[in-house]
Coordinates of C-alpha atoms in Angstrom, one line a residue:
M1 CA 43.8 -4.7 23.4
A2 CA 40.1 -5.5 24.0
A3 CA 37.9 -5.8 21.0
P4 CA 35.2 -3.1 20.7
S5 CA 31.7 -4.1 21.8
S6 CA 29.3 -4.7 18.9
S7 CA 26.2 -4.5 21.1
T8 CA 23.7 -1.8 20.6
P9 CA 22.2 0.1 23.6
K10 CA 18.8 -1.2 24.3
S11 CA 17.3 2.2 25.0
E12 CA 19.0 4.7 22.7
F13 CA 17.4 8.1 22.9
P14 CA 15.7 8.9 19.5
W15 CA 17.4 12.2 18.7
W16 CA 16.1 12.0 15.1
L17 CA 12.5 11.9 16.4
A18 CA 13.0 14.8 18.8
T19 CA 14.5 16.8 15.9
A20 CA 11.7 15.9 13.6
L21 CA 9.0 16.8 16.2
A22 CA 10.7 20.1 16.9
M23 CA 10.7 20.9 13.2
A24 CA 7.1 19.8 12.8
L25 CA 6.1 22.0 15.8
A26 CA 8.0 25.0 14.3
A27 CA 6.3 24.5 11.0
A28 CA 2.9 24.3 12.7
L29 CA 3.5 27.5 14.5
A30 CA 4.6 29.2 11.3
I31 CA 1.5 28.0 9.5
A32 CA -0.7 29.3 12.4
A33 CA 1.0 32.7 12.4
S34 CA 0.8 33.2 8.7
D35 CA -2.5 33.9 7.0
L36 CA -1.1 32.8 3.6
Y37 CA 0.3 29.5 4.9
A38 CA -2.9 28.9 6.9
E39 CA -5.0 29.4 3.8
V40 CA -2.8 27.1 1.8
F41 CA -2.9 24.4 4.5
A42 CA -6.7 24.7 4.8
T43 CA -7.1 24.3 1.0
V44 CA -4.6 21.4 0.6
A45 CA -5.9 19.5 3.6
K46 CA -9.2 19.0 1.8
G47 CA -7.4 16.2 -0.1
I48 CA -6.3 14.2 2.9
G49 CA -9.6 12.2 2.9
I50 CA -9.1 11.1 -0.7
T51 CA -5.4 10.3 -0.1
V52 CA -6.2 8.1 3.0
F53 CA -9.2 6.4 1.2
V54 CA -7.1 5.6 -1.9
T55 CA -4.2 4.3 0.3
V56 CA -6.3 2.1 2.6
V57 CA -8.6 0.6 0.0
A58 CA -5.8 -0.1 -2.5
F59 CA -3.5 -1.6 0.1
A60 CA -6.3 -3.8 1.5
L61 CA -7.1 -5.1 -2.0
A62 CA -3.4 -5.5 -2.9
S63 CA -2.7 -7.4 0.4
A64 CA -5.6 -9.8 -0.3
F65 CA -4.6 -10.3 -3.9
G66 CA -1.0 -10.6 -3.0
L67 CA -1.7 -13.3 -0.5
G68 CA -3.6 -15.2 -3.1
I69 CA -0.6 -14.9 -5.6
A70 CA 1.8 -16.0 -2.8
L71 CA -0.3 -19.1 -2.1
M72 CA -0.3 -19.9 -5.8
A73 CA 3.5 -19.5 -5.9
L74 CA 3.8 -22.0 -3.0
S75 CA 1.1 -24.5 -4.3
G76 CA 1.8 -28.0 -5.4
S77 CA 0.6 -27.2 -8.9
Q78 CA 3.3 -26.4 -11.4
W79 CA 0.9 -24.4 -13.5
L80 CA -0.2 -22.2 -10.6
R81 CA 3.4 -21.6 -9.6
Q82 CA 4.3 -20.6 -13.2
I83 CA 1.2 -18.3 -13.5
A84 CA 2.2 -16.6 -10.2
R85 CA 5.8 -16.1 -11.2
F86 CA 4.7 -14.7 -14.6
Y87 CA 2.4 -12.2 -12.9
V88 CA 5.0 -11.1 -10.3
E89 CA 7.8 -10.6 -12.8
I90 CA 5.7 -8.8 -15.4
I91 CA 3.9 -6.5 -13.0
R92 CA 7.1 -5.6 -11.0
G93 CA 8.8 -4.6 -14.3
V94 CA 6.2 -1.9 -15.1
P95 CA 6.5 1.5 -13.5
I96 CA 3.4 2.4 -11.3
L97 CA 2.8 5.6 -13.3
V98 CA 2.8 3.6 -16.6
L99 CA 0.5 1.0 -15.1
L100 CA -1.8 3.8 -13.9
F101 CA -2.1 5.3 -17.4
W102 CA -2.7 1.8 -18.9
I103 CA -5.4 0.8 -16.5
A104 CA -7.1 4.2 -16.7
F105 CA -7.2 4.5 -20.5
A106 CA -6.8 1.0 -21.9
G107 CA -7.7 -1.5 -19.2
A108 CA -10.9 0.2 -18.1
P109 CA -12.4 0.4 -21.7
A110 CA -11.3 -3.3 -22.2
F111 CA -13.0 -4.3 -19.0
V112 CA -16.2 -2.4 -19.9
A113 CA -16.3 -4.1 -23.4
A114 CA -15.8 -7.6 -21.8
W115 CA -18.4 -6.9 -19.2
N116 CA -21.0 -5.8 -21.8
A117 CA -20.2 -8.9 -23.9
L118 CA -20.7 -11.3 -20.9
T119 CA -23.9 -9.6 -19.7
A120 CA -25.4 -9.1 -23.2
P121 CA -28.2 -11.6 -22.6
L122 CA -29.2 -9.9 -19.4
Q123 CA -29.1 -6.5 -21.0
S124 CA -31.2 -7.7 -23.9
A125 CA -33.8 -9.0 -21.4
G126 CA -33.9 -5.7 -19.6
F127 CA -32.4 -6.9 -16.3
M128 CA -29.5 -4.5 -16.5
G129 CA -28.3 -1.5 -18.5
E130 CA -25.2 -1.2 -20.6
L131 CA -22.0 -0.2 -18.7
L132 CA -20.2 2.8 -20.1
V133 CA -16.6 3.7 -19.8
R134 CA -17.5 6.9 -18.0
D135 CA -19.4 4.9 -15.4
V136 CA -16.0 3.6 -14.1
S137 CA -14.7 6.6 -12.1
L138 CA -11.1 7.7 -12.4
L139 CA -10.8 7.2 -8.6
W140 CA -11.5 3.5 -8.9
R141 CA -9.3 3.2 -11.9
A142 CA -6.4 4.7 -9.9
I143 CA -7.2 2.3 -7.0
M144 CA -7.1 -0.7 -9.2
A145 CA -3.8 0.4 -10.8
L146 CA -2.2 0.7 -7.3
T147 CA -3.8 -2.6 -6.3
I148 CA -2.3 -4.5 -9.2
G149 CA 1.0 -2.8 -9.0
Y150 CA 1.6 -3.4 -5.3
S151 CA 0.1 -6.9 -5.2
A152 CA 3.1 -8.2 -7.0
F153 CA 5.5 -6.8 -4.4
I154 CA 3.3 -7.8 -1.5
S155 CA 3.0 -11.3 -2.8
E156 CA 6.7 -11.7 -2.5
V157 CA 6.6 -10.4 1.1
F158 CA 3.9 -13.0 2.0
R159 CA 5.8 -15.8 0.2
A160 CA 9.0 -15.1 2.1
G161 CA 7.2 -14.9 5.4
I162 CA 5.4 -18.2 4.9
Q163 CA 8.6 -19.9 3.8
S164 CA 10.3 -18.7 7.0
V165 CA 8.1 -21.0 9.1
E166 CA 10.0 -24.2 10.1
K167 CA 8.8 -27.2 8.1
G168 CA 8.9 -29.4 11.2
Q169 CA 6.0 -27.5 12.7
I170 CA 4.0 -27.9 9.6
E171 CA 4.7 -31.6 9.5
A172 CA 3.7 -31.9 13.2
A173 CA 0.4 -30.1 12.4
K174 CA -0.2 -32.6 9.6
A175 CA 0.5 -35.5 12.1
L176 CA -2.2 -34.0 14.4
G177 CA -4.7 -34.2 11.5
L178 CA -5.1 -30.5 10.9
T179 CA -6.4 -29.6 7.4
R180 CA -4.4 -27.3 5.1
V181 CA -6.6 -24.3 6.0
Q182 CA -6.3 -25.0 9.7
R183 CA -2.5 -25.4 9.4
F184 CA -2.3 -22.0 7.6
R185 CA -4.6 -20.2 10.0
L186 CA -3.3 -21.7 13.3
I187 CA 0.3 -22.5 12.7
V188 CA 1.8 -20.8 9.6
F189 CA 0.3 -17.4 9.5
P190 CA 0.6 -16.4 13.2
Q191 CA 4.4 -17.1 13.0
A192 CA 4.8 -15.7 9.5
I193 CA 3.2 -12.3 10.4
R194 CA 6.3 -11.4 12.6
T195 CA 8.4 -11.7 9.5
I196 CA 5.8 -10.2 7.2
L197 CA 4.9 -7.1 9.2
P198 CA 8.0 -4.9 8.8
P199 CA 8.3 -5.1 5.0
L200 CA 4.5 -5.0 4.7
G201 CA 4.5 -1.8 6.8
N202 CA 7.2 -0.4 4.5
D203 CA 5.0 -1.0 1.5
F204 CA 2.1 0.7 3.2
V205 CA 4.2 3.8 3.8
A206 CA 5.4 3.7 0.2
M207 CA 1.8 3.5 -1.0
V208 CA 0.9 6.6 1.0
K209 CA 3.5 8.4 -1.1
D210 CA 2.7 6.7 -4.4
S211 CA -1.0 7.6 -3.9
S212 CA 0.1 11.1 -5.1
L213 CA 0.4 9.6 -8.6
V214 CA -3.4 9.5 -8.8
S215 CA -3.3 13.3 -9.3
V216 CA -2.3 12.7 -12.9
L217 CA -5.8 11.5 -13.5
G218 CA -7.3 14.5 -11.8
V219 CA -8.3 12.7 -8.6
A220 CA -8.7 15.4 -5.9
D221 CA -6.0 14.1 -3.5
I222 CA -3.5 16.3 -1.6
T223 CA -1.1 16.6 -4.6
Q224 CA -3.9 17.4 -7.1
I225 CA -5.5 20.1 -4.9
G226 CA -2.0 21.6 -4.2
K227 CA -1.2 21.6 -8.0
V228 CA -4.5 23.4 -8.8
Y229 CA -4.0 25.9 -6.0
A230 CA -0.4 26.7 -7.0
A231 CA -1.3 27.1 -10.7
G232 CA -4.0 29.6 -9.8
S233 CA -2.2 31.6 -7.2
F234 CA 1.4 31.2 -8.4
R235 CA 2.4 30.4 -4.8
F236 CA 4.4 27.3 -5.7
F237 CA 6.9 27.4 -2.9
E238 CA 4.3 27.8 -0.2
T239 CA 1.9 25.3 -1.7
Y240 CA 4.4 22.5 -2.2
S241 CA 6.0 23.1 1.1
I242 CA 2.6 22.5 2.7
V243 CA 2.1 19.4 0.5
A244 CA 5.4 18.0 1.6
Y245 CA 4.7 18.8 5.3
I246 CA 1.3 16.9 5.2
Y247 CA 2.9 13.9 3.5
L248 CA 5.7 13.9 6.1
I249 CA 3.2 13.9 8.9
L250 CA 1.3 11.0 7.4
T251 CA 4.3 8.9 6.6
V252 CA 6.4 9.5 9.7
G253 CA 3.4 9.1 12.0
L254 CA 2.5 5.8 10.2
S255 CA 6.0 4.5 10.4
L256 CA 6.1 5.2 14.2
A257 CA 2.8 3.4 14.7
L258 CA 4.0 0.4 12.7
R259 CA 7.2 0.3 14.6
A260 CA 5.4 0.3 17.9
L261 CA 3.1 -2.5 16.7
E262 CA 6.2 -4.5 15.6
Q263 CA 7.8 -4.1 19.0
R264 CA 4.6 -5.1 20.8
L265 CA 4.5 -8.3 18.8
R266 CA 8.1 -9.1 19.7
R267 CA 7.4 -8.5 23.4
Q268 CA 4.4 -10.9 23.2
H269 CA 6.6 -13.6 21.8
G270 CA 9.5 -13.0 24.2
E271 CA 12.0 -11.7 21.7

């Protein structure tokens, strides 16, 4: 008896995507045909800009910070490696929501106090004014909390990707006289990005969803506007259905775009 083939068809029709698109189209038609749903959508959609801004800025900062932590974890200094490991393990053990509250109501006041202490001579000389806690907006407190929380996870993605590059190629680059920065920029990172991109994209999609947590601080994102509208109109089913619909459009659309980018990179490298 012949063994069953384990190969997967190269061009399998994406029935799940066709189903999702049909459901999205049906929902769009229902929204357009209903004055109530159209009103809810128009109201909640005002928060899309804040949601996108928080996600993009926090993810960019978290990626930069995470790359730095990953390089520390791979450095030749034992102290840097221990600091990086301590940061990653501690931050990953704290829920994002708890970190958000801590940064907003404890970290921000502590930062303001430290800033005023460091700049006291400049303030006394009249070069700058005193920084107040209310000067640090809740929006930026939320962005910093997401940045710190996700940087620990992203640093592990970068570390694994960098370590996936064959050491023989790095040794060959050393033999050619390339500096450490040149080796990273020309040899290591271009190869590591193929390993890094899929989990990094997953973190980006996850941050789109976790950006809804900023609503607990009153930041006017999609979730917060939906919460306020539902509380005032008592249209909870309609409102949160629209909120879920918008998040699904953002996350599924982003996932498809990242998947297309990943496949393009694979084709470029002949995989």
